[in-house]
Amino acid sequence: MNLARARGVVIEGIEAHLIEVEAHLSHGNPVMNIVGLADTAINEAGDRVRAAVLNSGARWPDGRITVGLSPAWLHKRGSGLDLAIAAAVLAADGQLPPPAVAEPVMFAELGLDGRTRPVAGAVVAAVAAVGAGREHIVVAGANQAEASLIPGLRVTGVARLADLIEGLTGRLPPGAQPLPEPDPPAPAGSRPELAIVDCEALDLSDVHGQPEAVHAMEVAASGGHHILLQGRPGTGKTMLAERLPTILPDLGDEDALTVTAIASVVGGLPGGLIRRPPFQAPHHTATLAALVGGGAGGQARPGQITLAHAGVLFLDEAPEFASSALEALRQPLESGRVCISRSGFTTELPARFQMVLAANPCPCGNAVGNARDCRCSSMDRRRYQRRLSGPLLDRVDIQLTVHTPRLDRWSAQQATTSASARARVVAARERATRRSLAAGLGSPLNARIPGRALRGELAPDSQAADLLAQAVRRGGLSARAADRTIRVAWTITDLEGRDRPGLSQVGAALALRGLGGQGEAT
Amino acid sequence: MSTEMTDVGDTEQSGQGRAATAGRAADPPRVELTAAQPPLSPSAQGSVAPRPWAVAPQATDAERDALLLLALAVEPGTSGVEAELGEFGAAETLQRLAAGVSPLARSRQPESASSGAGITASRGHRAADLRAACPPGVRIVLRGDPEYPTQLDDLEEPPLALWVRGPLDLRMAAMRSVAVVGARAASGYGLRVAHEMGLDLASREWTVVSGAAFGIDAAAHRGALGAPGPTMAVLACGVDIAYPRAHETLIAAIADEGAVISELPPGSAPLRFRFLARNRIIAALTRGSVVVEAAMRSGAVATANRASELARPLMAVPGPVDVVTSAGTNRLIQDGSATLVRDAGDVIEVILDRDGQPQDDTLPDEAEQVAAALGRRARSCQSIAARCQMDPALAVSMLGLLELRGRATRSASGWVSTSTAAVGAPP
């Protein structure tokens, strides 16, 4: 027998594909060829695997070795196939029993000394293994906990190639070296990491003297409304934004799995299933590709908006972002997904996030009140404000002006804690979910109530409806602004535990509209 | 623009053959009625919700199906439909039509007559089949549906159904809409003014409604698409037919971002008399009509007259006195039937001015309390709430309502009264 096969996994976007790895030994010069659209990392695997096999005490077969990766049309990338290649070669040489090698899915990189190294995306690999009906996956020891998050799969973690050989044959290879020192924890490196806000460290009660802003955050969290925070530097815009995730409810099962998978792919090895919404705050110099996702070498790389999936994307100094980057947010805001197309591939990644924009009133940030300290020209101010106008702001339901907190209010106000706010948010979302199910709407979030429903079964009561209709006819409110107002009014209604928005809730929603109609068309 | 200018001789009449035989539309919908319609009370038909955000009393499914079949069977604008519907309701009108006892039997749509389908009670498609046969991307808005624009009820014979292509919500879009119409054979001046006006109106979120014809119509649509803002084309043929053919891309662009509507079922050809019926929809759908350029006797002037009859403000853009294309508009201004407008700002002013209706006082008492606490100096809502001895949340909500009514506004540092007489309490 000089042909054997093993199964490996390659990651693409946040999905994984099972790969069949075949090894064939034949007479000839001692070379190793890897065929099947492999990238550099895989083509280098030959040398890595050979060293690892030798240093594990096993024998490297003489002669010509051909390794075939199928399906052959798929671009394969990354070092996760090392273990499967090694196993296939050893099985073809008769050192490992071929049936036992063909059974599990293998996913690990090999060091030259024969130890295994963790690879990003173990969760995704495990999901793919389950999806393909496999029952067993072998990963690097450091990936074991991660892969074990997926139910219905037996996970074996191996610290070195020799352990795999022992597991399959019952004995260590004769020349096996003692277990090398464990790897130091992998440095975070340059990969974007998925950030989860530590609820212990941040609490809404840290915000003093801003009761309106805190309430607005609560409304935003309940309805999933995008929010714009405007105010001069130092008023606490960033502080408020960072605390939004602390009042969001835990992720549902599906979202939790997706977020964990994303974290796994970008290399932020999660300790367990991620249950808290992520919080991503890209700097305003972030490029288009960093923000929405990019790719090179036939492989998509999730951007900040994908990392913020099911969580919060915070764009501080939003008008300073490249306008192309802001424009690129429109499609994901609409569909909850982002489509990345490059010459070699097209991938769709999840990107359903809640957006928090923060902006100064002008480039220097002092155009407040009489704007005595502002050094910007009127043209500068205009240009700054205009950068956020249009289709992007159209999707922002809440536009809040954050004022400088007054010292005298600090002690007087009873601070809202994140825990109490979150309890109210959860209760409000439950009401919204029940209603959305009853009405057959797509999403449980009020921010996504379709316009038609707002004019049908989810209309506010007749007094409020009259008021809004009149305002639209008189030109005080654009039709789209009226729709946004009703969506926010529903969220306020849910928070108050009422049945249908009336004048009072619509009024409160209008007050959250910000800009005071200045930005609205007449 | 210049290509249209060279093509101005192309009227509806000469163009109809081309469009009808263009082959884009498959067979005209076959109108065959099922006899299994239960008779219903007449009151169910035509019940129209008065408000955009209110639950419309829905007609029963059977009535709606009957209405759809009627819309397919009877040529739009036929007089007498309204009377029949009022007396018998949609389902029974349909049966009377099938039985040949209705006076409407003489005004069947040419397509349904010529295709030999006729109106027979024995063979039949059901309304559900007709809905399913609707081309992709086209939706049907029936009279009485929440999306049906109530302005159309001002017509003597309102459309029974509208076929719509595009994302715009008809009722919402029609609430702030202006018709911009004019000559097909427009001058450079007219095209420029129409384009500018379309752009300005749309960028202020006023829907620009026109007929997608050559000249002024197209310039207004293009202006609105460039804003980008809402625009709506009302066609005199089925919404699946691009007429004029040269405007296929323009009409597709309008359908992408705005709405292309017609009261004629898909597949209907642009016959000459349908343009007059279409013009009445443009006039009724909008809050006012602007004629940018028109010769003495023209379709644009006809639309203008319909708008006047419907008590919609009529506006016209003046032009040089010795130019044929402005003779009609200058005349409309001279005889006082149209208001002179120069730009979008004038148009909106005229409409809002004419349409000024007294605001009924639906604001709660607390709003008056809050209004009294407002002054010229900006106050935070906490201090306003304290003055009124009111819950801050309630005060904020009342401020939102007052702002909508234009009685309060906010500055960077708090809320201010807009009333010139506001003295408020001393700070």
mmCIF file of N, CA and C in Angstrom, chain A residues 211-212 368-369 394 401 403 406 409 413 452 454-457 459-460 462-463 465-480 482-483 486 500 503-508 510-518 520-522, chain B residues 51-56 139 146-147 151 166-169 172 175-176 203-206 230 287 348 352-353 355-360 362-364 380-382 393-394 396-401 403-405 409-415:
data_model
loop_
_atom_site.group_PDB
_atom_site.id
_atom_site.type_symbol
_atom_site.label_atom_id
_atom_site.label_comp_id
_atom_site.label_asym_id
_atom_site.label_seq_id
_atom_site.Cartn_x
_atom_site.Cartn_y
_atom_site.Cartn_z
ATOM 1 N N PRO A 211 -28.274 62.629 32.558
ATOM 2 C CA PRO A 211 -29.426 61.724 32.566
ATOM 3 C C PRO A 211 -30.064 61.546 31.187
ATOM 4 N N GLU A 212 -30.108 62.626 30.393
ATOM 5 C CA GLU A 212 -30.749 62.494 29.076
ATOM 6 C C GLU A 212 -29.946 61.552 28.181
ATOM 7 N N VAL A 368 -19.758 75.610 20.253
ATOM 8 C CA VAL A 368 -20.902 75.352 21.119
ATOM 9 C C VAL A 368 -21.332 76.679 21.702
ATOM 10 N N GLY A 369 -22.619 76.845 21.902
ATOM 11 C CA GLY A 369 -23.119 78.093 22.473
ATOM 12 C C GLY A 369 -22.741 79.263 21.583
ATOM 13 N N ASP A 394 -29.443 59.013 7.446
ATOM 14 C CA ASP A 394 -30.805 58.560 7.235
ATOM 15 C C ASP A 394 -31.112 57.303 8.038
ATOM 16 N N THR A 401 -27.445 65.430 21.272
ATOM 17 C CA THR A 401 -26.411 66.404 21.608
ATOM 18 C C THR A 401 -26.024 66.184 23.062
ATOM 19 N N HIS A 403 -24.297 67.429 26.300
ATOM 20 C CA HIS A 403 -23.864 68.695 26.885
ATOM 21 C C HIS A 403 -22.784 68.458 27.924
ATOM 22 N N ARG A 406 -22.905 69.272 34.333
ATOM 23 C CA ARG A 406 -22.764 70.323 35.335
ATOM 24 C C ARG A 406 -22.397 69.693 36.665
ATOM 25 N N ARG A 409 -24.951 68.763 39.310
ATOM 26 C CA ARG A 409 -25.884 67.654 39.100
ATOM 27 C C ARG A 409 -25.276 66.332 39.543
ATOM 28 N N GLN A 413 -28.131 63.512 41.073
ATOM 29 C CA GLN A 413 -28.746 62.487 40.244
ATOM 30 C C GLN A 413 -28.445 61.088 40.760
ATOM 31 N N ARG A 452 -43.773 50.002 5.853
ATOM 32 C CA ARG A 452 -45.170 49.649 5.601
ATOM 33 C C ARG A 452 -45.906 49.291 6.883
ATOM 34 N N LEU A 454 -45.234 50.431 9.790
ATOM 35 C CA LEU A 454 -45.445 51.646 10.581
ATOM 36 C C LEU A 454 -46.714 52.354 10.147
ATOM 37 N N ARG A 455 -47.098 52.141 8.923
ATOM 38 C CA ARG A 455 -48.303 52.802 8.425
ATOM 39 C C ARG A 455 -49.495 51.871 8.485
ATOM 40 N N GLY A 456 -49.257 50.639 8.898
ATOM 41 C CA GLY A 456 -50.352 49.689 9.003
ATOM 42 C C GLY A 456 -50.601 49.333 10.440
ATOM 43 N N GLU A 457 -50.304 48.088 10.761
ATOM 44 C CA GLU A 457 -50.687 47.610 12.084
ATOM 45 C C GLU A 457 -49.853 48.205 13.206
ATOM 46 N N ALA A 459 -49.022 51.380 13.539
ATOM 47 C CA ALA A 459 -49.167 52.832 13.550
ATOM 48 C C ALA A 459 -49.339 53.307 14.993
ATOM 49 N N PRO A 460 -48.906 54.529 15.298
ATOM 50 C CA PRO A 460 -49.178 55.073 16.628
ATOM 51 C C PRO A 460 -50.666 55.396 16.773
ATOM 52 N N SER A 462 -54.234 57.468 17.158
ATOM 53 C CA SER A 462 -54.717 58.385 16.125
ATOM 54 C C SER A 462 -54.263 59.819 16.381
ATOM 55 N N GLN A 463 -54.212 60.229 17.656
ATOM 56 C CA GLN A 463 -53.765 61.596 17.947
ATOM 57 C C GLN A 463 -52.347 61.825 17.436
ATOM 58 N N ALA A 465 -50.718 60.008 15.273
ATOM 59 C CA ALA A 465 -50.655 59.849 13.826
ATOM 60 C C ALA A 465 -51.071 61.141 13.129
ATOM 61 N N ASP A 466 -52.133 61.771 13.656
ATOM 62 C CA ASP A 466 -52.587 63.046 13.082
ATOM 63 C C ASP A 466 -51.489 64.087 13.139
ATOM 64 N N LEU A 467 -50.877 64.143 14.316
ATOM 65 C CA LEU A 467 -49.847 65.152 14.533
ATOM 66 C C LEU A 467 -48.706 64.992 13.523
ATOM 67 N N LEU A 468 -48.273 63.737 13.360
ATOM 68 C CA LEU A 468 -47.153 63.489 12.456
ATOM 69 C C LEU A 468 -47.554 63.751 11.015
ATOM 70 N N ALA A 469 -48.752 63.314 10.644
ATOM 71 C CA ALA A 469 -49.193 63.506 9.266
ATOM 72 C C ALA A 469 -49.237 64.989 8.945
ATOM 73 N N GLN A 470 -49.729 65.764 9.902
ATOM 74 C CA GLN A 470 -49.799 67.207 9.691
ATOM 75 C C GLN A 470 -48.396 67.794 9.522
ATOM 76 N N ALA A 471 -47.481 67.315 10.374
ATOM 77 C CA ALA A 471 -46.118 67.845 10.298
ATOM 78 C C ALA A 471 -45.494 67.521 8.950
ATOM 79 N N VAL A 472 -45.774 66.333 8.427
ATOM 80 C CA VAL A 472 -45.225 65.974 7.125
ATOM 81 C C VAL A 472 -45.836 66.860 6.043
ATOM 82 N N ARG A 473 -47.129 67.064 6.114
ATOM 83 C CA ARG A 473 -47.780 67.903 5.102
ATOM 84 C C ARG A 473 -47.291 69.340 5.177
ATOM 85 N N ARG A 474 -47.073 69.833 6.402
ATOM 86 C CA ARG A 474 -46.647 71.213 6.566
ATOM 87 C C ARG A 474 -45.166 71.374 6.249
ATOM 88 N N GLY A 475 -44.460 70.285 6.096
ATOM 89 C CA GLY A 475 -43.055 70.406 5.763
ATOM 90 C C GLY A 475 -42.143 70.462 6.967
ATOM 91 N N GLY A 476 -42.684 70.261 8.158
ATOM 92 C CA GLY A 476 -41.844 70.313 9.350
ATOM 93 C C GLY A 476 -41.047 69.045 9.550
ATOM 94 N N LEU A 477 -41.452 68.002 8.858
ATOM 95 C CA LEU A 477 -40.856 66.694 9.091
ATOM 96 C C LEU A 477 -40.861 65.968 7.752
ATOM 97 N N SER A 478 -39.731 65.353 7.397
ATOM 98 C CA SER A 478 -39.765 64.590 6.158
ATOM 99 C C SER A 478 -40.400 63.238 6.443
ATOM 100 N N ALA A 479 -40.871 62.582 5.395
ATOM 101 C CA ALA A 479 -41.560 61.314 5.592
ATOM 102 C C ALA A 479 -40.644 60.301 6.258
ATOM 103 N N ARG A 480 -39.368 60.325 5.867
ATOM 104 C CA ARG A 480 -38.453 59.354 6.450
ATOM 105 C C ARG A 480 -38.177 59.674 7.912
ATOM 106 N N ALA A 482 -40.284 60.993 9.850
ATOM 107 C CA ALA A 482 -41.475 60.579 10.580
ATOM 108 C C ALA A 482 -41.409 59.078 10.876
ATOM 109 N N ASP A 483 -40.976 58.298 9.903
ATOM 110 C CA ASP A 483 -40.839 56.859 10.131
ATOM 111 C C ASP A 483 -39.862 56.576 11.261
ATOM 112 N N ILE A 486 -41.369 57.224 14.620
ATOM 113 C CA ILE A 486 -42.296 56.197 15.114
ATOM 114 C C ILE A 486 -41.529 54.983 15.610
ATOM 115 N N ARG A 500 -49.218 50.960 22.803
ATOM 116 C CA ARG A 500 -49.126 51.647 21.508
ATOM 117 C C ARG A 500 -48.610 53.057 21.743
ATOM 118 N N LEU A 503 -49.110 60.410 22.072
ATOM 119 C CA LEU A 503 -48.464 61.708 21.936
ATOM 120 C C LEU A 503 -47.193 61.802 22.763
ATOM 121 N N SER A 504 -47.277 61.298 23.990
ATOM 122 C CA SER A 504 -46.143 61.467 24.892
ATOM 123 C C SER A 504 -44.913 60.717 24.390
ATOM 124 N N GLN A 505 -45.116 59.484 23.892
ATOM 125 C CA GLN A 505 -43.972 58.706 23.408
ATOM 126 C C GLN A 505 -43.430 59.299 22.109
ATOM 127 N N VAL A 506 -44.338 59.759 21.251
ATOM 128 C CA VAL A 506 -43.884 60.364 20.002
ATOM 129 C C VAL A 506 -43.107 61.641 20.301
ATOM 130 N N GLY A 507 -43.586 62.404 21.286
ATOM 131 C CA GLY A 507 -42.876 63.613 21.689
ATOM 132 C C GLY A 507 -41.480 63.295 22.176
ATOM 133 N N ALA A 508 -41.376 62.256 23.006
ATOM 134 C CA ALA A 508 -40.062 61.876 23.528
ATOM 135 C C ALA A 508 -39.148 61.432 22.394
ATOM 136 N N LEU A 510 -39.348 62.490 19.310
ATOM 137 C CA LEU A 510 -38.969 63.701 18.570
ATOM 138 C C LEU A 510 -37.817 64.416 19.266
ATOM 139 N N ALA A 511 -37.856 64.395 20.598
ATOM 140 C CA ALA A 511 -36.789 65.067 21.332
ATOM 141 C C ALA A 511 -35.449 64.365 21.122
ATOM 142 N N LEU A 512 -35.486 63.072 20.810
ATOM 143 C CA LEU A 512 -34.244 62.328 20.568
ATOM 144 C C LEU A 512 -33.756 62.467 19.133
ATOM 145 N N ARG A 513 -34.519 63.221 18.347
ATOM 146 C CA ARG A 513 -34.184 63.367 16.939
ATOM 147 C C ARG A 513 -32.964 64.256 16.760
ATOM 148 N N GLY A 514 -32.605 64.985 17.809
ATOM 149 C CA GLY A 514 -31.398 65.798 17.740
ATOM 150 C C GLY A 514 -31.589 67.023 16.882
ATOM 151 N N LEU A 515 -30.542 67.481 16.324
ATOM 152 C CA LEU A 515 -30.452 68.589 15.393
ATOM 153 C C LEU A 515 -31.622 69.570 15.342
ATOM 154 N N GLY A 516 -32.713 69.274 16.000
ATOM 155 C CA GLY A 516 -33.803 70.236 16.068
ATOM 156 C C GLY A 516 -34.357 70.592 14.722
ATOM 157 N N GLY A 517 -34.336 69.627 13.816
ATOM 158 C CA GLY A 517 -34.920 69.885 12.508
ATOM 159 C C GLY A 517 -34.007 70.686 11.600
ATOM 160 N N GLN A 518 -32.859 71.135 12.138
ATOM 161 C CA GLN A 518 -31.997 71.948 11.280
ATOM 162 C C GLN A 518 -31.453 71.117 10.131
ATOM 163 N N GLU A 520 -32.982 68.694 8.831
ATOM 164 C CA GLU A 520 -34.057 68.082 8.067
ATOM 165 C C GLU A 520 -34.414 68.935 6.862
ATOM 166 N N ALA A 521 -34.903 68.281 5.858
ATOM 167 C CA ALA A 521 -35.376 69.013 4.697
ATOM 168 C C ALA A 521 -36.720 69.641 5.029
ATOM 169 N N THR A 522 -37.009 70.760 4.438
ATOM 170 C CA THR A 522 -38.309 71.372 4.667
ATOM 171 C C THR A 522 -39.253 71.034 3.546
ATOM 172 N N ARG B 51 -55.598 58.707 7.463
ATOM 173 C CA ARG B 51 -54.278 59.054 7.978
ATOM 174 C C ARG B 51 -53.250 58.079 7.459
ATOM 175 N N PRO B 52 -52.009 58.571 7.314
ATOM 176 C CA PRO B 52 -50.979 57.651 6.834
ATOM 177 C C PRO B 52 -50.538 56.652 7.892
ATOM 178 N N TRP B 53 -50.617 57.007 9.166
ATOM 179 C CA TRP B 53 -50.171 56.050 10.172
ATOM 180 C C TRP B 53 -51.362 55.561 10.964
ATOM 181 N N ALA B 54 -52.338 55.119 10.293
ATOM 182 C CA ALA B 54 -53.491 54.610 11.012
ATOM 183 C C ALA B 54 -53.879 53.313 10.355
ATOM 184 N N VAL B 55 -54.459 52.458 11.122
ATOM 185 C CA VAL B 55 -54.834 51.162 10.596
ATOM 186 C C VAL B 55 -56.010 51.362 9.649
ATOM 187 N N ALA B 56 -55.806 51.051 8.391
ATOM 188 C CA ALA B 56 -56.872 51.222 7.423
ATOM 189 C C ALA B 56 -57.863 50.075 7.564
ATOM 190 N N ARG B 139 -45.691 45.565 -7.824
ATOM 191 C CA ARG B 139 -46.706 45.280 -6.813
ATOM 192 C C ARG B 139 -47.996 45.983 -7.181
ATOM 193 N N PRO B 146 -53.506 50.370 2.413
ATOM 194 C CA PRO B 146 -52.801 51.412 3.178
ATOM 195 C C PRO B 146 -51.885 52.270 2.304
ATOM 196 N N GLU B 147 -51.359 51.707 1.216
ATOM 197 C CA GLU B 147 -50.403 52.477 0.423
ATOM 198 C C GLU B 147 -51.091 53.352 -0.629
ATOM 199 N N GLN B 151 -55.206 61.212 -2.016
ATOM 200 C CA GLN B 151 -55.478 62.366 -2.882
ATOM 201 C C GLN B 151 -56.260 61.959 -4.126
ATOM 202 N N GLY B 166 -40.871 49.893 -7.902
ATOM 203 C CA GLY B 166 -39.958 50.791 -7.200
ATOM 204 C C GLY B 166 -40.210 50.804 -5.708
ATOM 205 N N PRO B 167 -39.193 51.234 -4.949
ATOM 206 C CA PRO B 167 -39.260 51.132 -3.493
ATOM 207 C C PRO B 167 -40.092 52.212 -2.806
ATOM 208 N N LEU B 168 -40.412 53.288 -3.498
ATOM 209 C CA LEU B 168 -41.100 54.403 -2.847
ATOM 210 C C LEU B 168 -42.474 53.988 -2.343
ATOM 211 N N ASP B 169 -42.818 54.441 -1.137
ATOM 212 C CA ASP B 169 -44.151 54.212 -0.612
ATOM 213 C C ASP B 169 -45.065 55.289 -1.192
ATOM 214 N N MET B 172 -46.887 57.919 1.204
ATOM 215 C CA MET B 172 -45.968 58.842 1.848
ATOM 216 C C MET B 172 -45.358 59.795 0.820
ATOM 217 N N MET B 175 -47.665 62.586 -0.336
ATOM 218 C CA MET B 175 -47.994 63.636 0.625
ATOM 219 C C MET B 175 -47.153 64.884 0.415
ATOM 220 N N ARG B 176 -45.931 64.706 -0.058
ATOM 221 C CA ARG B 176 -45.067 65.867 -0.350
ATOM 222 C C ARG B 176 -44.607 65.724 -1.785
ATOM 223 N N SER B 203 -34.057 67.271 -3.453
ATOM 224 C CA SER B 203 -33.097 67.323 -2.350
ATOM 225 C C SER B 203 -33.768 67.865 -1.092
ATOM 226 N N ARG B 204 -34.918 68.501 -1.223
ATOM 227 C CA ARG B 204 -35.673 68.879 -0.027
ATOM 228 C C ARG B 204 -36.739 67.841 0.304
ATOM 229 N N GLU B 205 -36.566 66.657 -0.283
ATOM 230 C CA GLU B 205 -37.472 65.533 -0.048
ATOM 231 C C GLU B 205 -38.900 65.806 -0.503
ATOM 232 N N TRP B 206 -39.040 66.586 -1.538
ATOM 233 C CA TRP B 206 -40.332 66.665 -2.202
ATOM 234 C C TRP B 206 -40.272 65.718 -3.395
ATOM 235 N N PRO B 230 -36.530 61.633 -4.046
ATOM 236 C CA PRO B 230 -37.635 60.826 -4.551
ATOM 237 C C PRO B 230 -38.197 61.366 -5.873
ATOM 238 N N ARG B 287 -49.511 67.683 -4.805
ATOM 239 C CA ARG B 287 -50.047 68.817 -4.052
ATOM 240 C C ARG B 287 -50.132 70.052 -4.927
ATOM 241 N N ILE B 348 -42.470 75.469 -3.337
ATOM 242 C CA ILE B 348 -42.833 74.961 -2.012
ATOM 243 C C ILE B 348 -43.618 76.022 -1.243
ATOM 244 N N LEU B 352 -47.309 75.315 0.270
ATOM 245 C CA LEU B 352 -47.563 75.367 1.708
ATOM 246 C C LEU B 352 -48.509 76.510 2.032
ATOM 247 N N ASP B 353 -48.381 77.597 1.291
ATOM 248 C CA ASP B 353 -49.232 78.750 1.536
ATOM 249 C C ASP B 353 -50.678 78.424 1.208
ATOM 250 N N ASP B 355 -51.959 75.567 0.951
ATOM 251 C CA ASP B 355 -52.462 74.408 1.661
ATOM 252 C C ASP B 355 -52.579 74.657 3.157
ATOM 253 N N GLY B 356 -52.263 75.889 3.559
ATOM 254 C CA GLY B 356 -52.266 76.172 5.001
ATOM 255 C C GLY B 356 -53.599 75.835 5.637
ATOM 256 N N GLN B 357 -53.564 74.841 6.460
ATOM 257 C CA GLN B 357 -54.805 74.482 7.135
ATOM 258 C C GLN B 357 -54.615 74.775 8.614
ATOM 259 N N PRO B 358 -55.647 75.183 9.284
ATOM 260 C CA PRO B 358 -55.493 75.493 10.702
ATOM 261 C C PRO B 358 -55.056 74.242 11.453
ATOM 262 N N GLN B 359 -54.125 74.415 12.372
ATOM 263 C CA GLN B 359 -53.674 73.266 13.144
ATOM 264 C C GLN B 359 -54.630 73.065 14.312
ATOM 265 N N ASP B 360 -55.239 71.936 14.326
ATOM 266 C CA ASP B 360 -56.132 71.688 15.459
ATOM 267 C C ASP B 360 -55.276 71.392 16.677
ATOM 268 N N THR B 362 -54.134 69.507 19.249
ATOM 269 C CA THR B 362 -54.182 68.188 19.871
ATOM 270 C C THR B 362 -53.153 68.066 20.982
ATOM 271 N N LEU B 363 -52.396 69.124 21.230
ATOM 272 C CA LEU B 363 -51.349 69.010 22.244
ATOM 273 C C LEU B 363 -51.952 68.921 23.641
ATOM 274 N N PRO B 364 -51.374 68.087 24.473
ATOM 275 C CA PRO B 364 -51.889 67.951 25.829
ATOM 276 C C PRO B 364 -51.644 69.210 26.660
ATOM 277 N N SER B 380 -32.094 74.277 30.064
ATOM 278 C CA SER B 380 -31.984 72.820 29.989
ATOM 279 C C SER B 380 -33.340 72.229 30.332
ATOM 280 N N CYS B 381 -33.559 71.000 29.919
ATOM 281 C CA CYS B 381 -34.877 70.448 30.191
ATOM 282 C C CYS B 381 -35.057 70.167 31.680
ATOM 283 N N GLN B 382 -33.956 69.982 32.400
ATOM 284 C CA GLN B 382 -34.108 69.823 33.844
ATOM 285 C C GLN B 382 -34.705 71.088 34.460
ATOM 286 N N ALA B 393 -38.788 63.505 32.193
ATOM 287 C CA ALA B 393 -39.062 62.720 30.982
ATOM 288 C C ALA B 393 -40.293 63.258 30.262
ATOM 289 N N LEU B 394 -41.321 63.603 31.051
ATOM 290 C CA LEU B 394 -42.542 64.139 30.457
ATOM 291 C C LEU B 394 -42.253 65.492 29.809
ATOM 292 N N VAL B 396 -39.458 66.547 28.553
ATOM 293 C CA VAL B 396 -38.714 66.339 27.303
ATOM 294 C C VAL B 396 -39.676 65.963 26.190
ATOM 295 N N SER B 397 -40.592 65.072 26.514
ATOM 296 C CA SER B 397 -41.534 64.620 25.504
ATOM 297 C C SER B 397 -42.395 65.779 25.004
ATOM 298 N N MET B 398 -42.825 66.658 25.927
ATOM 299 C CA MET B 398 -43.631 67.808 25.517
ATOM 300 C C MET B 398 -42.796 68.775 24.669
ATOM 301 N N LEU B 399 -41.520 68.905 25.014
ATOM 302 C CA LEU B 399 -40.644 69.773 24.219
ATOM 303 C C LEU B 399 -40.540 69.255 22.793
ATOM 304 N N GLY B 400 -40.465 67.926 22.658
ATOM 305 C CA GLY B 400 -40.421 67.332 21.321
ATOM 306 C C GLY B 400 -41.657 67.705 20.513
ATOM 307 N N LEU B 401 -42.824 67.652 21.165
ATOM 308 C CA LEU B 401 -44.071 67.989 20.470
ATOM 309 C C LEU B 401 -44.104 69.469 20.110
ATOM 310 N N GLU B 403 -41.636 71.374 19.579
ATOM 311 C CA GLU B 403 -40.687 71.639 18.505
ATOM 312 C C GLU B 403 -41.301 71.301 17.149
ATOM 313 N N LEU B 404 -42.011 70.175 17.125
ATOM 314 C CA LEU B 404 -42.651 69.764 15.875
ATOM 315 C C LEU B 404 -43.648 70.825 15.424
ATOM 316 N N ARG B 405 -44.317 71.423 16.370
ATOM 317 C CA ARG B 405 -45.292 72.463 16.061
ATOM 318 C C ARG B 405 -44.648 73.808 15.774
ATOM 319 N N THR B 409 -37.572 75.498 19.930
ATOM 320 C CA THR B 409 -36.440 75.009 19.161
ATOM 321 C C THR B 409 -35.276 74.839 20.116
ATOM 322 N N ARG B 410 -34.268 74.102 19.681
ATOM 323 C CA ARG B 410 -33.170 73.936 20.619
ATOM 324 C C ARG B 410 -31.892 74.547 20.072
ATOM 325 N N SER B 411 -31.182 75.160 20.960
ATOM 326 C CA SER B 411 -29.870 75.678 20.599
ATOM 327 C C SER B 411 -28.862 74.693 21.173
ATOM 328 N N ALA B 412 -27.603 75.014 20.991
ATOM 329 C CA ALA B 412 -26.590 74.091 21.478
ATOM 330 C C ALA B 412 -26.651 73.953 22.993
ATOM 331 N N SER B 413 -27.198 74.945 23.681
ATOM 332 C CA SER B 413 -27.148 74.867 25.136
ATOM 333 C C SER B 413 -28.520 74.675 25.783
ATOM 334 N N GLY B 414 -29.556 74.437 25.015
ATOM 335 C CA GLY B 414 -30.837 74.165 25.653
ATOM 336 C C GLY B 414 -32.009 74.529 24.761
ATOM 337 N N TRP B 415 -33.183 74.584 25.381
ATOM 338 C CA TRP B 415 -34.408 74.821 24.631
ATOM 339 C C TRP B 415 -34.804 76.292 24.680
#
